[in-house]
PDB file of C-alpha atoms in Angstrom:
ATOM      1  CA  MET A   1     -20.195-113.592 101.814  1.00  0.00           C
ATOM      2  CA  MET A   2     -18.880-117.161 100.023  1.00  0.00           C
ATOM      3  CA  ARG A   3     -16.501-115.050  98.020  1.00  0.00           C
ATOM      4  CA  LEU A   4     -15.152-113.544 101.136  1.00  0.00           C
ATOM      5  CA  PHE A   5     -15.028-116.902 102.652  1.00  0.00           C
ATOM      6  CA  LEU A   6     -12.985-118.414 100.043  1.00  0.00           C
ATOM      7  CA  GLY A   7     -10.792-115.687  99.689  1.00  0.00           C
ATOM      8  CA  ILE A   8      -9.500-115.805 103.074  1.00  0.00           C
ATOM      9  CA  ILE A   9      -8.962-119.563 103.136  1.00  0.00           C
ATOM     10  CA  GLY A  10      -6.997-118.927  99.688  1.00  0.00           C
ATOM     11  CA  ARG A  11      -5.014-116.152 101.337  1.00  0.00           C
ATOM     12  CA  ASP A  12      -3.944-118.684 104.080  1.00  0.00           C
ATOM     13  CA  LEU A  13      -3.117-121.360 101.465  1.00  0.00           C
ATOM     14  CA  ARG A  14      -1.001-118.835  99.697  1.00  0.00           C
ATOM     15  CA  LEU A  15       1.058-117.771 102.934  1.00  0.00           C
ATOM     16  CA  ALA A  16       1.348-121.240 103.775  1.00  0.00           C
ATOM     17  CA  LEU A  17       2.794-122.277 100.666  1.00  0.00           C
ATOM     18  CA  ARG A  18       5.295-119.422 100.550  1.00  0.00           C
ATOM     19  CA  HIS A  19       6.214-119.808 104.332  1.00  0.00           C
ATOM     20  CA  GLY A  20       6.041-123.767 104.707  1.00  0.00           C
ATOM     21  CA  ALA A  21       7.745-123.960 107.603  1.00  0.00           C
ATOM     22  CA  ASP A  22       4.581-124.628 109.846  1.00  0.00           C
ATOM     23  CA  THR A  23       3.458-127.099 107.488  1.00  0.00           C
ATOM     24  CA  LEU A  24       6.832-128.804 107.231  1.00  0.00           C
ATOM     25  CA  GLY A  25       7.747-128.547 110.661  1.00  0.00           C
ATOM     26  CA  ALA A  26       4.293-130.335 111.441  1.00  0.00           C
ATOM     27  CA  VAL A  27       4.862-132.816 109.388  1.00  0.00           C
ATOM     28  CA  LEU A  28       8.333-133.895 110.251  1.00  0.00           C
ATOM     29  CA  PHE A  29       7.399-133.658 113.678  1.00  0.00           C
ATOM     30  CA  PHE A  30       4.503-136.370 113.167  1.00  0.00           C
ATOM     31  CA  ILE A  31       7.015-138.929 111.475  1.00  0.00           C
ATOM     32  CA  LEU A  32       9.977-138.340 113.992  1.00  0.00           C
ATOM     33  CA  ALA A  33       7.789-138.543 117.023  1.00  0.00           C
ATOM     34  CA  GLY A  34       6.061-141.603 115.853  1.00  0.00           C
ATOM     35  CA  ALA A  35       9.878-142.755 114.936  1.00  0.00           C
ATOM     36  CA  LEU A  36      10.716-142.782 118.523  1.00  0.00           C
ATOM     37  CA  PHE A  37       8.337-145.526 119.516  1.00  0.00           C
ATOM     38  CA  PRO A  38       9.836-148.524 118.065  1.00  0.00           C
ATOM     39  CA  LEU A  39      13.389-147.334 119.503  1.00  0.00           C
ATOM     40  CA  ALA A  40      11.872-146.986 123.010  1.00  0.00           C
ATOM     41  CA  LEU A  41       9.544-150.303 122.755  1.00  0.00           C
ATOM     42  CA  GLY A  42      11.442-152.323 121.223  1.00  0.00           C
ATOM     43  CA  PRO A  43      11.747-154.038 117.649  1.00  0.00           C
ATOM     44  CA  SER A  44       8.637-156.711 118.590  1.00  0.00           C
ATOM     45  CA  PRO A  45       6.432-156.612 115.374  1.00  0.00           C
ATOM     46  CA  GLU A  46       3.464-157.569 117.679  1.00  0.00           C
ATOM     47  CA  LEU A  47       3.730-155.151 119.996  1.00  0.00           C
ATOM     48  CA  LEU A  48       4.235-152.464 117.229  1.00  0.00           C
ATOM     49  CA  ARG A  49       1.136-153.764 115.788  1.00  0.00           C
ATOM     50  CA  ARG A  50      -0.676-153.404 118.813  1.00  0.00           C
ATOM     51  CA  MET A  51       0.908-149.527 119.883  1.00  0.00           C
ATOM     52  CA  ALA A  52       0.247-148.679 116.167  1.00  0.00           C
ATOM     53  CA  PRO A  53      -3.257-146.995 116.432  1.00  0.00           C
ATOM     54  CA  GLY A  54      -2.531-144.676 119.393  1.00  0.00           C
ATOM     55  CA  VAL A  55       0.782-143.995 118.510  1.00  0.00           C
ATOM     56  CA  ILE A  56      -0.336-142.332 115.279  1.00  0.00           C
ATOM     57  CA  TRP A  57      -3.415-140.554 116.860  1.00  0.00           C
ATOM     58  CA  VAL A  58      -1.328-139.205 119.885  1.00  0.00           C
ATOM     59  CA  CYS A  59       1.529-137.964 117.052  1.00  0.00           C
ATOM     60  CA  ALA A  60      -1.247-136.638 114.992  1.00  0.00           C
ATOM     61  CA  LEU A  61      -2.855-134.458 117.670  1.00  0.00           C
ATOM     62  CA  LEU A  62       0.557-133.277 118.975  1.00  0.00           C
ATOM     63  CA  ALA A  63       1.733-132.126 115.524  1.00  0.00           C
ATOM     64  CA  ALA A  64      -1.641-130.386 114.732  1.00  0.00           C
ATOM     65  CA  LEU A  65      -0.920-128.094 118.152  1.00  0.00           C
ATOM     66  CA  LEU A  66       2.481-126.718 116.845  1.00  0.00           C
ATOM     67  CA  PRO A  67       1.146-124.416 114.078  1.00  0.00           C
ATOM     68  CA  LEU A  68      -2.266-123.263 116.223  1.00  0.00           C
ATOM     69  CA  ASP A  69      -0.322-120.632 118.224  1.00  0.00           C
ATOM     70  CA  ARG A  70       0.055-118.504 114.743  1.00  0.00           C
ATOM     71  CA  LEU A  71      -3.721-119.158 113.688  1.00  0.00           C
ATOM     72  CA  PHE A  72      -4.750-115.765 114.772  1.00  0.00           C
ATOM     73  CA  GLY A  73      -1.546-114.691 116.624  1.00  0.00           C
ATOM     74  CA  SER A  74       0.075-113.570 113.012  1.00  0.00           C
ATOM     75  CA  GLU A  75      -3.513-111.513 111.908  1.00  0.00           C
ATOM     76  CA  LEU A  76      -3.364-109.579 115.653  1.00  0.00           C
ATOM     77  CA  GLU A  77       0.295-108.658 115.522  1.00  0.00           C
ATOM     78  CA  ASP A  78       0.320-106.718 112.104  1.00  0.00           C
ATOM     79  CA  GLY A  79      -3.181-105.623 112.489  1.00  0.00           C
ATOM     80  CA  SER A  80      -5.014-107.409 109.708  1.00  0.00           C
ATOM     81  CA  LEU A  81      -7.126-109.033 111.987  1.00  0.00           C
ATOM     82  CA  ASP A  82      -9.191-105.715 112.491  1.00  0.00           C
ATOM     83  CA  HIS A  83      -9.452-105.849 108.500  1.00  0.00           C
ATOM     84  CA  LEU A  84     -10.720-109.234 108.357  1.00  0.00           C
ATOM     85  CA  LEU A  85     -13.321-108.392 110.853  1.00  0.00           C
ATOM     86  CA  LEU A  86     -14.382-105.393 108.725  1.00  0.00           C
ATOM     87  CA  THR A  87     -15.259-107.155 105.551  1.00  0.00           C
ATOM     88  CA  GLY A  88     -18.673-107.534 106.447  1.00  0.00           C
ATOM     89  CA  LEU A  89     -17.983-111.489 107.185  1.00  0.00           C
ATOM     90  CA  PRO A  90     -19.304-112.336 110.327  1.00  0.00           C
ATOM     91  CA  PRO A  91     -16.451-113.426 112.851  1.00  0.00           C
ATOM     92  CA  ALA A  92     -17.748-116.660 113.235  1.00  0.00           C
ATOM     93  CA  LEU A  93     -17.207-117.001 109.400  1.00  0.00           C
ATOM     94  CA  VAL A  94     -13.667-115.792 109.421  1.00  0.00           C
ATOM     95  CA  ALA A  95     -12.878-118.076 112.601  1.00  0.00           C
ATOM     96  CA  LEU A  96     -14.413-120.994 110.298  1.00  0.00           C
ATOM     97  CA  ALA A  97     -12.025-119.802 107.044  1.00  0.00           C
ATOM     98  CA  LYS A  98      -9.033-120.100 109.194  1.00  0.00           C
ATOM     99  CA  MET A  99      -9.908-123.384 110.525  1.00  0.00           C
ATOM    100  CA  ALA A 100     -10.489-124.605 107.068  1.00  0.00           C
ATOM    101  CA  ALA A 101      -7.382-123.097 105.868  1.00  0.00           C
ATOM    102  CA  HIS A 102      -5.343-124.974 109.105  1.00  0.00           C
ATOM    103  CA  TRP A 103      -6.821-128.193 108.308  1.00  0.00           C
ATOM    104  CA  LEU A 104      -6.043-127.693 104.602  1.00  0.00           C
ATOM    105  CA  THR A 105      -2.207-127.251 105.468  1.00  0.00           C
ATOM    106  CA  THR A 106      -2.030-129.187 108.526  1.00  0.00           C
ATOM    107  CA  GLY A 107      -4.672-131.810 108.970  1.00  0.00           C
ATOM    108  CA  LEU A 108      -4.417-132.919 105.366  1.00  0.00           C
ATOM    109  CA  PRO A 109      -0.704-133.536 105.126  1.00  0.00           C
ATOM    110  CA  LEU A 110      -0.783-135.332 108.546  1.00  0.00           C
ATOM    111  CA  LEU A 111      -3.369-137.492 106.894  1.00  0.00           C
ATOM    112  CA  ILE A 112      -1.453-138.423 103.635  1.00  0.00           C
ATOM    113  CA  ALA A 113       1.875-139.249 106.463  1.00  0.00           C
ATOM    114  CA  ALA A 114      -0.283-141.563 108.397  1.00  0.00           C
ATOM    115  CA  VAL A 115       0.339-143.846 105.444  1.00  0.00           C
ATOM    116  CA  PRO A 116       3.617-144.418 105.605  1.00  0.00           C
ATOM    117  CA  MET A 117       3.815-143.981 109.365  1.00  0.00           C
ATOM    118  CA  ALA A 118       1.252-147.015 109.781  1.00  0.00           C
ATOM    119  CA  ILE A 119       3.536-149.188 107.176  1.00  0.00           C
ATOM    120  CA  MET A 120       6.233-148.149 109.625  1.00  0.00           C
ATOM    121  CA  LEU A 121       4.476-149.323 112.669  1.00  0.00           C
ATOM    122  CA  ASP A 122       3.586-152.945 110.618  1.00  0.00           C
ATOM    123  CA  MET A 123       0.047-152.189 110.979  1.00  0.00           C
ATOM    124  CA  PRO A 124      -2.141-154.854 109.000  1.00  0.00           C
ATOM    125  CA  THR A 125      -3.163-153.079 105.623  1.00  0.00           C
ATOM    126  CA  HIS A 126      -6.733-154.226 106.082  1.00  0.00           C
ATOM    127  CA  ALA A 127      -6.655-151.674 109.230  1.00  0.00           C
ATOM    128  CA  PHE A 128      -5.708-148.891 106.820  1.00  0.00           C
ATOM    129  CA  PRO A 129      -9.474-147.662 105.660  1.00  0.00           C
ATOM    130  CA  ALA A 130     -10.572-147.305 109.391  1.00  0.00           C
ATOM    131  CA  LEU A 131      -7.071-145.539 109.861  1.00  0.00           C
ATOM    132  CA  LEU A 132      -8.033-142.914 107.040  1.00  0.00           C
ATOM    133  CA  ALA A 133     -11.785-142.496 107.347  1.00  0.00           C
ATOM    134  CA  GLY A 134     -11.403-141.889 111.180  1.00  0.00           C
ATOM    135  CA  LEU A 135      -8.587-139.177 110.646  1.00  0.00           C
ATOM    136  CA  ILE A 136     -10.606-137.252 108.355  1.00  0.00           C
ATOM    137  CA  PRO A 137     -13.164-135.990 110.770  1.00  0.00           C
ATOM    138  CA  GLY A 138     -10.634-136.572 113.439  1.00  0.00           C
ATOM    139  CA  THR A 139      -8.295-133.809 112.013  1.00  0.00           C
ATOM    140  CA  MET A 140     -11.338-131.735 111.193  1.00  0.00           C
ATOM    141  CA  ALA A 141     -12.516-131.577 114.727  1.00  0.00           C
ATOM    142  CA  LEU A 142      -8.771-131.046 116.091  1.00  0.00           C
ATOM    143  CA  SER A 143      -8.819-128.107 113.669  1.00  0.00           C
ATOM    144  CA  LEU A 144     -12.012-126.856 115.095  1.00  0.00           C
ATOM    145  CA  PHE A 145     -11.532-127.350 118.743  1.00  0.00           C
ATOM    146  CA  GLY A 146      -7.693-126.063 118.079  1.00  0.00           C
ATOM    147  CA  GLY A 147      -9.041-123.137 116.414  1.00  0.00           C
ATOM    148  CA  MET A 148     -11.402-121.915 119.059  1.00  0.00           C
ATOM    149  CA  ALA A 149      -8.837-121.995 121.835  1.00  0.00           C
ATOM    150  CA  ALA A 150      -6.857-120.306 119.884  1.00  0.00           C
ATOM    151  CA  SER A 151      -9.210-117.388 119.818  1.00  0.00           C
ATOM    152  CA  ILE A 152      -9.636-117.437 123.578  1.00  0.00           C
ATOM    153  CA  VAL A 153      -5.737-117.293 124.321  1.00  0.00           C
ATOM    154  CA  LEU A 154      -5.158-114.656 121.491  1.00  0.00           C
ATOM    155  CA  GLY A 155      -3.447-111.823 122.981  1.00  0.00           C
ATOM    156  CA  ALA A 156      -3.188-113.474 126.272  1.00  0.00           C
ATOM    157  CA  ARG A 157       0.034-113.267 128.360  1.00  0.00           C
ATOM    158  CA  ARG A 158       1.864-117.184 127.876  1.00  0.00           C
ATOM    159  CA  GLY A 159      -1.212-117.857 125.130  1.00  0.00           C
ATOM    160  CA  GLY A 160       1.356-120.766 124.007  1.00  0.00           C
ATOM    161  CA  VAL A 161       1.134-122.452 127.130  1.00  0.00           C
ATOM    162  CA  LEU A 162      -2.115-121.826 127.733  1.00  0.00           C
ATOM    163  CA  LEU A 163      -3.106-123.600 124.605  1.00  0.00           C
ATOM    164  CA  PRO A 164      -2.306-127.190 125.163  1.00  0.00           C
ATOM    165  CA  LEU A 165      -3.857-127.183 128.138  1.00  0.00           C
ATOM    166  CA  LEU A 166      -7.365-126.138 126.488  1.00  0.00           C
ATOM    167  CA  VAL A 167      -7.169-128.147 123.871  1.00  0.00           C
ATOM    168  CA  LEU A 168      -5.961-131.586 125.006  1.00  0.00           C
ATOM    169  CA  PRO A 169      -9.016-132.241 127.237  1.00  0.00           C
ATOM    170  CA  LEU A 170     -11.108-131.341 124.509  1.00  0.00           C
ATOM    171  CA  VAL A 171      -9.900-133.371 121.958  1.00  0.00           C
ATOM    172  CA  THR A 172      -9.127-136.601 124.479  1.00  0.00           C
ATOM    173  CA  PRO A 173     -12.734-138.458 122.898  1.00  0.00           C
ATOM    174  CA  VAL A 174     -11.338-137.586 119.473  1.00  0.00           C
ATOM    175  CA  LEU A 175      -8.163-139.727 120.299  1.00  0.00           C
ATOM    176  CA  ILE A 176     -10.143-142.370 122.432  1.00  0.00           C
ATOM    177  CA  PHE A 177     -12.635-142.825 119.487  1.00  0.00           C
ATOM    178  CA  GLY A 178      -9.955-142.832 116.571  1.00  0.00           C
ATOM    179  CA  ALA A 179      -7.632-145.093 117.837  1.00  0.00           C
ATOM    180  CA  ALA A 180     -10.631-147.753 119.057  1.00  0.00           C
ATOM    181  CA  ALA A 181     -11.499-147.708 115.592  1.00  0.00           C
ATOM    182  CA  VAL A 182      -8.171-148.611 114.302  1.00  0.00           C
ATOM    183  CA  ASP A 183      -7.881-150.932 117.165  1.00  0.00           C
ATOM    184  CA  SER A 184     -11.167-152.695 116.101  1.00  0.00           C
ATOM    185  CA  ALA A 185     -10.610-152.727 112.639  1.00  0.00           C
ATOM    186  CA  ARG A 186      -6.847-154.220 113.355  1.00  0.00           C
ATOM    187  CA  ILE A 187      -8.430-157.454 115.334  1.00  0.00           C
ATOM    188  CA  GLY A 188     -11.693-157.786 112.867  1.00  0.00           C
ATOM    189  CA  LEU A 189     -14.240-156.343 114.765  1.00  0.00           C
ATOM    190  CA  ALA A 190     -16.508-153.791 113.903  1.00  0.00           C
ATOM    191  CA  TRP A 191     -15.223-150.309 113.651  1.00  0.00           C
ATOM    192  CA  ALA A 192     -18.449-148.502 112.560  1.00  0.00           C
ATOM    193  CA  PRO A 193     -19.734-147.121 115.872  1.00  0.00           C
ATOM    194  CA  ASP A 194     -16.625-145.388 117.380  1.00  0.00           C
ATOM    195  CA  MET A 195     -16.648-143.835 113.518  1.00  0.00           C
ATOM    196  CA  GLU A 196     -20.093-142.939 114.147  1.00  0.00           C
ATOM    197  CA  LEU A 197     -19.226-141.529 117.473  1.00  0.00           C
ATOM    198  CA  LEU A 198     -16.185-139.645 115.743  1.00  0.00           C
ATOM    199  CA  LEU A 199     -18.866-137.982 113.344  1.00  0.00           C
ATOM    200  CA  ALA A 200     -21.383-136.956 116.566  1.00  0.00           C
ATOM    201  CA  ILE A 201     -17.907-134.875 117.651  1.00  0.00           C
ATOM    202  CA  LEU A 202     -17.779-133.184 114.579  1.00  0.00           C
ATOM    203  CA  ALA A 203     -21.009-132.298 114.028  1.00  0.00           C
ATOM    204  CA  GLY A 204     -21.392-130.841 117.282  1.00  0.00           C
ATOM    205  CA  ALA A 205     -18.120-129.046 116.754  1.00  0.00           C
ATOM    206  CA  PHE A 206     -18.947-127.841 113.778  1.00  0.00           C
ATOM    207  CA  PRO A 207     -21.519-124.827 114.743  1.00  0.00           C
ATOM    208  CA  LEU A 208     -20.250-124.177 118.172  1.00  0.00           C
ATOM    209  CA  CYS A 209     -16.616-124.054 117.614  1.00  0.00           C
ATOM    210  CA  PRO A 210     -16.439-120.835 115.197  1.00  0.00           C
ATOM    211  CA  LEU A 211     -19.356-119.141 117.173  1.00  0.00           C
ATOM    212  CA  ALA A 212     -16.977-119.001 120.232  1.00  0.00           C
ATOM    213  CA  ALA A 213     -14.226-118.619 118.006  1.00  0.00           C
ATOM    214  CA  GLY A 214     -15.928-115.474 116.969  1.00  0.00           C
ATOM    215  CA  ALA A 215     -16.453-114.467 120.099  1.00  0.00           C
ATOM    216  CA  GLY A 216     -12.592-114.766 120.913  1.00  0.00           C
ATOM    217  CA  LEU A 217     -11.710-112.959 117.828  1.00  0.00           C
ATOM    218  CA  ARG A 218     -14.285-109.858 118.410  1.00  0.00           C
ATOM    219  CA  ALA A 219     -12.827-109.309 122.139  1.00  0.00           C
ATOM    220  CA  ALA A 220      -9.224-109.352 120.943  1.00  0.00           C
ATOM    221  CA  ALA A 221      -9.722-106.810 118.669  1.00  0.00           C
ATOM    222  CA  GLU A 222     -11.636-104.643 120.656  1.00  0.00           C
TER     223      GLU A 222
END
């Protein structure tokens, strides 16, 4: 079962390397969207420092949404979703493998791109650990919630329109606590409570989202 699980992740990683448009598009969107804020808000360093945590988290959230409509959609279109569900792996684990691949191909590059984004927005260097420590569970939770929503709208008409409407309310707490942790670190306050809340959200999403996504995959295949 573990071999099948890792095989699905490896398959998605190979496809992402072969067709890197989704990953590249998400990273470029993240950088370009963040670069628009200094142009709109003005060159004030103090304003940019204060806005930087929220800007980075909002851009990361929106960039992670871009590849979600293709997370299960391509398998449904070419019929490989039926083959994945017939491998003997439970649908929840199939969904979890796809979510893990989404994080590796989208969340991890966004995590790396967050450092130059923070430098561009003049974020203090002592806030970088809070930013990166928060983005790791935060982007994982985004992949879990996003994968669950993508399975729910799989095969539906206007699924690409419905997907953000489902995901954005679910990930709002992740955005709030992630940005709050970075802002607390920026002004010298303790950011551990916000991190603990982020980890609690991830701990709740980890078992529940794959189960819901597996049920959505079964319904779409039937």
